Backbone as a chain_set.jsonl record, in Angstrom:
{"seq": "MNFEEHYGELTREIELNGIVPYANSMPIHKCFLGKKFQKVLKKKNINIEYFMNVCFETQQDFTEGELLTWSLQGEGMDVYAIECKKLFVKGKHFWVYCVGIIE", "coords": {"N": [[0.838, -1.178, 0.0], [0.609, 2.152, -0.889], [1.012, 4.904, 0.915], [1.351, 7.465, 0.125], [-0.145, 7.974, -2.076], [-2.419, 9.906, -3.929], [-5.431, 11.612, -5.082], [-4.667, 13.29, -7.097], [-5.0, 15.034, -10.103], [-7.767, 14.873, -10.001], [-8.475, 15.959, -7.593], [-9.465, 18.55, -7.618], [-12.087, 18.104, -8.154], [-13.188, 17.08, -5.922], [-15.098, 17.357, -2.943], [-15.52, 18.242, 0.451], [-18.046, 18.478, 2.506], [-18.865, 20.503, 0.746], [-16.544, 21.981, 0.323], [-13.558, 22.376, -1.452], [-10.69, 20.411, -1.16], [-7.097, 20.752, -0.484], [-5.512, 18.509, -0.821], [-6.1, 14.956, -1.069], [-6.043, 11.786, 0.238], [-5.942, 8.466, -1.169], [-8.443, 5.936, -0.465], [-7.749, 4.095, 2.516], [-7.264, 0.962, 4.047], [-8.945, 0.042, 7.068], [-7.358, -1.42, 8.823], [-4.954, -0.16, 9.036], [-5.459, 1.957, 10.593], [-5.031, 3.541, 13.716], [-5.205, 1.777, 16.869], [-6.441, 3.155, 18.952], [-8.269, 4.835, 17.618], [-9.805, 2.955, 16.31], [-11.101, 1.804, 18.475], [-12.662, 3.969, 19.35], [-14.421, 4.25, 17.156], [-15.718, 1.783, 17.28], [-16.97, 1.952, 19.769], [-18.742, 4.064, 19.299], [-20.313, 2.844, 17.489], [-19.841, 3.041, 14.715], [-19.564, 1.975, 11.499], [-16.942, 1.303, 9.504], [-14.827, 0.502, 6.735], [-12.798, 1.611, 5.367], [-10.635, 4.505, 5.389], [-9.749, 7.996, 4.878], [-7.418, 10.678, 4.359], [-7.941, 14.057, 4.393], [-6.804, 17.089, 3.253], [-6.37, 20.564, 3.979], [-5.525, 23.989, 3.258], [-6.285, 25.941, 4.965], [-7.851, 26.244, 8.183], [-10.767, 24.339, 8.784], [-14.285, 24.273, 9.591], [-14.847, 21.795, 10.88], [-15.484, 19.163, 13.158], [-14.199, 16.634, 15.367], [-15.903, 13.55, 15.349], [-18.057, 14.368, 13.9], [-20.517, 13.995, 11.321], [-19.968, 14.073, 7.899], [-20.194, 15.094, 4.428], [-18.66, 13.673, 1.719], [-17.62, 14.117, -1.594], [-17.088, 13.17, -5.016], [-16.865, 14.316, -8.172], [-19.593, 14.934, -8.034], [-20.8, 12.644, -6.985], [-21.796, 11.595, -3.941], [-20.938, 10.598, -0.536], [-21.381, 9.491, 2.849], [-19.225, 10.403, 5.495], [-17.231, 10.012, 8.46], [-15.814, 12.145, 10.799], [-12.864, 11.36, 12.097], [-10.43, 12.273, 13.221], [-8.86, 15.455, 13.712], [-6.156, 17.37, 12.723], [-3.479, 19.741, 12.959], [-0.818, 20.274, 10.852], [2.657, 20.843, 10.177], [4.342, 21.229, 7.354], [7.124, 21.253, 5.333], [7.612, 24.035, 5.793], [5.042, 25.096, 5.81], [1.677, 25.392, 7.014], [-0.854, 22.917, 7.402], [-4.176, 21.671, 7.582], [-5.381, 18.666, 8.542], [-7.797, 16.245, 8.041], [-8.895, 13.293, 9.179], [-10.99, 10.971, 7.882], [-13.532, 8.54, 8.154], [-14.949, 6.23, 5.925], [-18.262, 5.691, 5.755], [-20.001, 2.701, 5.852]], "CA": [[0.0, 0.0, 0.0], [1.352, 3.399, -0.982], [0.308, 5.922, 1.682], [1.578, 8.758, -0.514], [-0.993, 8.064, -3.261], [-3.508, 10.872, -3.807], [-6.301, 11.699, -6.246], [-3.983, 14.066, -8.131], [-5.788, 16.009, -10.87], [-9.187, 14.794, -9.623], [-8.697, 16.643, -6.318], [-10.306, 19.728, -7.88], [-13.481, 17.676, -8.266], [-13.569, 16.535, -4.621], [-15.602, 18.307, -1.959], [-15.866, 17.758, 1.783], [-19.084, 19.433, 2.92], [-18.916, 21.604, -0.203], [-15.272, 22.699, 0.25], [-12.542, 21.639, -2.214], [-9.456, 20.298, -0.379], [-5.784, 20.916, -1.122], [-5.106, 17.145, -1.187], [-6.96, 13.896, -0.536], [-5.424, 10.475, 0.033], [-6.815, 7.394, -1.622], [-8.926, 5.189, 0.699], [-6.801, 3.197, 3.17], [-8.007, -0.017, 4.843], [-8.988, 0.385, 8.489], [-6.328, -2.13, 9.592], [-3.851, 0.781, 9.209], [-5.926, 2.986, 11.522], [-4.566, 3.269, 15.069], [-6.12, 1.054, 17.763], [-7.201, 4.165, 19.7], [-9.376, 5.304, 16.796], [-10.68, 1.807, 16.07], [-11.93, 1.67, 19.677], [-13.642, 5.063, 19.32], [-15.423, 3.905, 16.154], [-16.497, 0.647, 17.778], [-17.791, 2.457, 20.87], [-19.798, 4.898, 18.706], [-21.03, 1.97, 16.559], [-19.639, 3.541, 13.354], [-19.018, 0.877, 10.703], [-16.131, 1.705, 8.35], [-13.791, -0.43, 6.265], [-11.729, 2.428, 4.813], [-10.556, 5.893, 5.806], [-8.935, 8.855, 4.017], [-6.937, 11.932, 4.935], [-8.319, 15.181, 3.551], [-5.96, 18.208, 3.688], [-6.735, 21.921, 3.591], [-4.524, 25.012, 3.576], [-6.84, 26.744, 6.058], [-8.654, 25.462, 9.114], [-12.179, 24.225, 8.44], [-15.176, 24.206, 10.746], [-15.229, 20.401, 11.092], [-15.068, 18.694, 14.478], [-14.124, 15.183, 15.53], [-17.196, 12.95, 15.662], [-19.082, 14.955, 13.035], [-20.809, 13.34, 10.046], [-19.731, 14.986, 6.786], [-20.446, 14.545, 3.094], [-17.511, 13.701, 0.812], [-18.097, 13.813, -2.948], [-16.174, 13.211, -6.148], [-17.626, 14.515, -9.408], [-21.023, 14.959, -7.729], [-21.241, 11.419, -6.305], [-21.492, 11.793, -2.534], [-21.066, 9.538, 0.458], [-21.219, 9.966, 4.219], [-17.964, 10.086, 6.164], [-17.185, 10.344, 9.877], [-14.557, 12.823, 11.136], [-12.193, 10.595, 13.143], [-9.44, 13.116, 13.891], [-8.483, 16.702, 13.057], [-4.799, 17.731, 13.144], [-2.745, 20.788, 12.254], [0.531, 19.798, 10.564], [3.609, 21.787, 9.602], [5.067, 20.462, 6.339], [7.955, 22.054, 4.429], [7.439, 25.46, 6.047], [3.666, 25.531, 5.611], [0.686, 24.726, 7.857], [-1.981, 22.242, 6.765], [-5.141, 21.071, 8.494], [-5.667, 17.342, 8.0], [-8.979, 15.632, 8.625], [-8.991, 11.855, 8.927], [-12.425, 10.643, 7.811], [-13.882, 7.147, 7.879], [-16.007, 6.085, 4.928], [-19.329, 4.935, 6.401], [-20.562, 1.625, 5.018]], "C": [[0.882, 1.24, 0.0], [0.559, 4.508, -0.284], [0.455, 7.308, 1.072], [0.659, 8.964, -1.725], [-2.191, 8.981, -3.0], [-4.332, 10.876, -5.089], [-5.704, 12.541, -7.37], [-4.886, 15.094, -8.786], [-7.264, 15.998, -10.5], [-9.496, 15.524, -8.322], [-9.582, 17.871, -6.498], [-11.784, 19.382, -7.952], [-13.985, 17.015, -6.984], [-14.097, 17.669, -3.756], [-15.859, 17.586, -0.645], [-16.772, 18.826, 2.369], [-19.06, 20.694, 2.053], [-17.624, 22.387, -0.371], [-14.232, 21.833, -0.455], [-11.241, 21.599, -1.406], [-8.208, 20.598, -1.2], [-5.289, 19.564, -1.629], [-6.048, 16.157, -0.514], [-6.277, 12.559, -0.817], [-6.439, 9.515, -0.567], [-7.316, 6.668, -0.375], [-7.89, 4.169, 1.188], [-7.6, 2.243, 4.048], [-7.88, 0.308, 6.33], [-7.947, -0.349, 9.343], [-5.108, -1.235, 9.835], [-4.227, 1.944, 10.13], [-5.499, 2.592, 12.931], [-5.631, 2.614, 15.938], [-7.009, 2.018, 18.538], [-8.439, 4.59, 18.911], [-10.33, 4.167, 16.446], [-11.615, 1.596, 17.256], [-13.012, 2.739, 19.717], [-14.766, 4.729, 18.347], [-16.316, 2.773, 16.634], [-17.461, 1.103, 18.876], [-18.972, 3.273, 20.347], [-20.659, 4.121, 17.711], [-21.017, 2.522, 15.134], [-18.926, 2.444, 12.572], [-18.281, 1.42, 9.482], [-15.189, 0.564, 7.985], [-12.578, 0.347, 5.759], [-11.794, 3.836, 5.39], [-9.666, 6.654, 4.836], [-8.456, 10.047, 4.826], [-7.221, 13.041, 3.931], [-7.604, 16.416, 4.089], [-6.452, 19.532, 3.128], [-5.615, 22.873, 3.971], [-4.996, 25.941, 4.691], [-7.698, 25.849, 6.938], [-10.119, 25.49, 8.69], [-13.007, 24.08, 9.719], [-15.733, 22.785, 10.915], [-14.731, 19.994, 12.475], [-15.033, 17.171, 14.498], [-15.489, 14.659, 15.957], [-18.338, 13.447, 14.793], [-19.274, 14.103, 11.778], [-20.701, 14.391, 8.954], [-20.102, 14.306, 5.482], [-19.209, 14.758, 2.24], [-18.034, 13.358, -0.569], [-16.975, 13.957, -3.963], [-17.028, 13.261, -7.399], [-19.13, 14.392, -9.16], [-21.578, 13.72, -7.039], [-20.826, 11.502, -4.844], [-21.612, 10.547, -1.689], [-20.821, 10.14, 1.84], [-19.881, 9.502, 4.775], [-18.045, 10.593, 7.605], [-15.831, 10.962, 10.188], [-13.928, 12.13, 12.346], [-11.239, 11.47, 13.935], [-9.155, 14.35, 13.035], [-7.124, 17.117, 13.611], [-4.262, 18.873, 12.306], [-1.316, 20.287, 12.093], [1.364, 20.922, 9.967], [4.502, 20.998, 8.66], [5.799, 21.416, 5.406], [7.672, 23.558, 4.561], [6.028, 25.988, 5.907], [2.723, 24.729, 6.523], [-0.418, 24.118, 7.001], [-2.889, 21.705, 7.861], [-5.611, 19.785, 7.835], [-6.827, 16.735, 8.779], [-9.017, 14.171, 8.203], [-10.468, 11.494, 8.983], [-12.61, 9.171, 7.46], [-15.042, 7.1, 6.912], [-17.068, 5.152, 5.517], [-19.911, 3.946, 5.407], [-22.078, 1.687, 4.988]], "O": [[1.801, 1.352, 0.811], [-0.438, 4.995, -0.817], [-0.253, 8.233, 1.47], [0.689, 10.031, -2.338], [-2.883, 8.85, -1.991], [-3.973, 10.22, -6.067], [-6.203, 12.498, -8.495], [-5.473, 15.933, -8.103], [-7.948, 17.008, -10.667], [-10.666, 15.693, -7.978], [-10.371, 18.195, -5.611], [-12.638, 20.26, -7.825], [-15.082, 16.456, -6.961], [-13.61, 18.798, -3.824], [-16.353, 16.459, -0.629], [-16.332, 19.931, 2.686], [-19.213, 21.807, 2.555], [-17.592, 23.36, -1.124], [-14.047, 20.672, -0.089], [-10.738, 22.649, -1.006], [-8.25, 20.686, -2.427], [-4.721, 19.469, -2.717], [-6.705, 16.477, 0.477], [-5.971, 12.238, -1.965], [-7.648, 9.734, -0.479], [-6.685, 6.764, 0.677], [-7.248, 3.48, 0.395], [-8.528, 2.675, 4.731], [-6.843, 0.788, 6.787], [-7.682, 0.063, 10.472], [-4.312, -1.509, 10.733], [-3.4, 2.813, 10.41], [-5.598, 1.421, 13.3], [-6.822, 2.868, 15.762], [-8.188, 1.741, 18.76], [-9.531, 4.691, 19.471], [-11.533, 4.389, 16.302], [-12.783, 1.251, 17.076], [-14.154, 2.453, 20.076], [-15.939, 4.906, 18.674], [-17.529, 2.798, 16.421], [-18.62, 0.691, 18.907], [-20.076, 3.186, 20.886], [-21.615, 4.661, 17.155], [-22.028, 2.485, 14.432], [-17.823, 2.031, 12.931], [-18.898, 1.93, 8.547], [-14.808, -0.237, 8.838], [-11.467, -0.182, 5.723], [-12.849, 4.302, 5.821], [-8.92, 6.052, 4.064], [-9.034, 10.379, 5.861], [-6.802, 12.976, 2.776], [-7.773, 16.762, 5.259], [-6.887, 19.623, 1.981], [-4.845, 22.601, 4.892], [-4.189, 26.65, 5.292], [-8.207, 24.822, 6.489], [-10.642, 26.529, 8.288], [-12.471, 23.798, 10.791], [-16.939, 22.599, 11.075], [-13.667, 20.437, 12.908], [-15.745, 16.508, 13.744], [-16.15, 15.244, 16.815], [-19.472, 12.989, 14.938], [-18.312, 13.557, 11.238], [-21.275, 15.474, 9.067], [-20.301, 13.092, 5.436], [-18.761, 15.89, 2.058], [-18.809, 12.413, -0.719], [-16.049, 14.75, -3.794], [-17.821, 12.356, -7.657], [-19.854, 13.816, -9.972], [-22.71, 13.74, -6.556], [-19.634, 11.482, -4.537], [-22.28, 9.579, -2.053], [-20.146, 11.159, 1.98], [-19.459, 8.366, 4.558], [-18.83, 11.488, 7.919], [-14.799, 10.369, 9.876], [-14.394, 12.288, 13.475], [-11.225, 11.428, 15.165], [-9.2, 14.298, 11.806], [-6.952, 17.209, 14.827], [-4.541, 18.974, 11.111], [-0.671, 19.916, 13.073], [0.836, 21.835, 9.331], [5.322, 20.194, 9.101], [5.187, 22.274, 4.771], [7.514, 24.258, 3.561], [5.823, 27.202, 5.885], [2.943, 23.544, 6.77], [-0.861, 24.708, 6.016], [-2.424, 21.33, 8.938], [-6.16, 19.793, 6.733], [-6.832, 16.718, 10.01], [-9.154, 13.854, 7.021], [-11.122, 11.687, 10.008], [-11.932, 8.634, 6.585], [-16.012, 7.844, 7.059], [-16.807, 3.971, 5.748], [-20.265, 4.297, 4.282], [-22.717, 0.86, 4.337]]}, "num_chains": 1, "name": "protein.A"}
């Protein structure tokens, strides 16, 4: 599995609650999700098999535990905000939202 793989040119056609991200990882199987977050999902009875990381250049008004809508070319699906983190990469700040794809 290549964790560096992203949607590339299709990123412009992605929206998370109507906002186009800077980058979006491809779906990653939940076995790569930390045990801490797997326990949270199990406790909340949220059924996911895959998760993604959605990155923005500015902070968004999303909170952990919130249900969001992720769409690509108009096809939407529900996702669950697992974690929100501010990262500093190559001299620039990014806000990364880990979202689980709800089955």
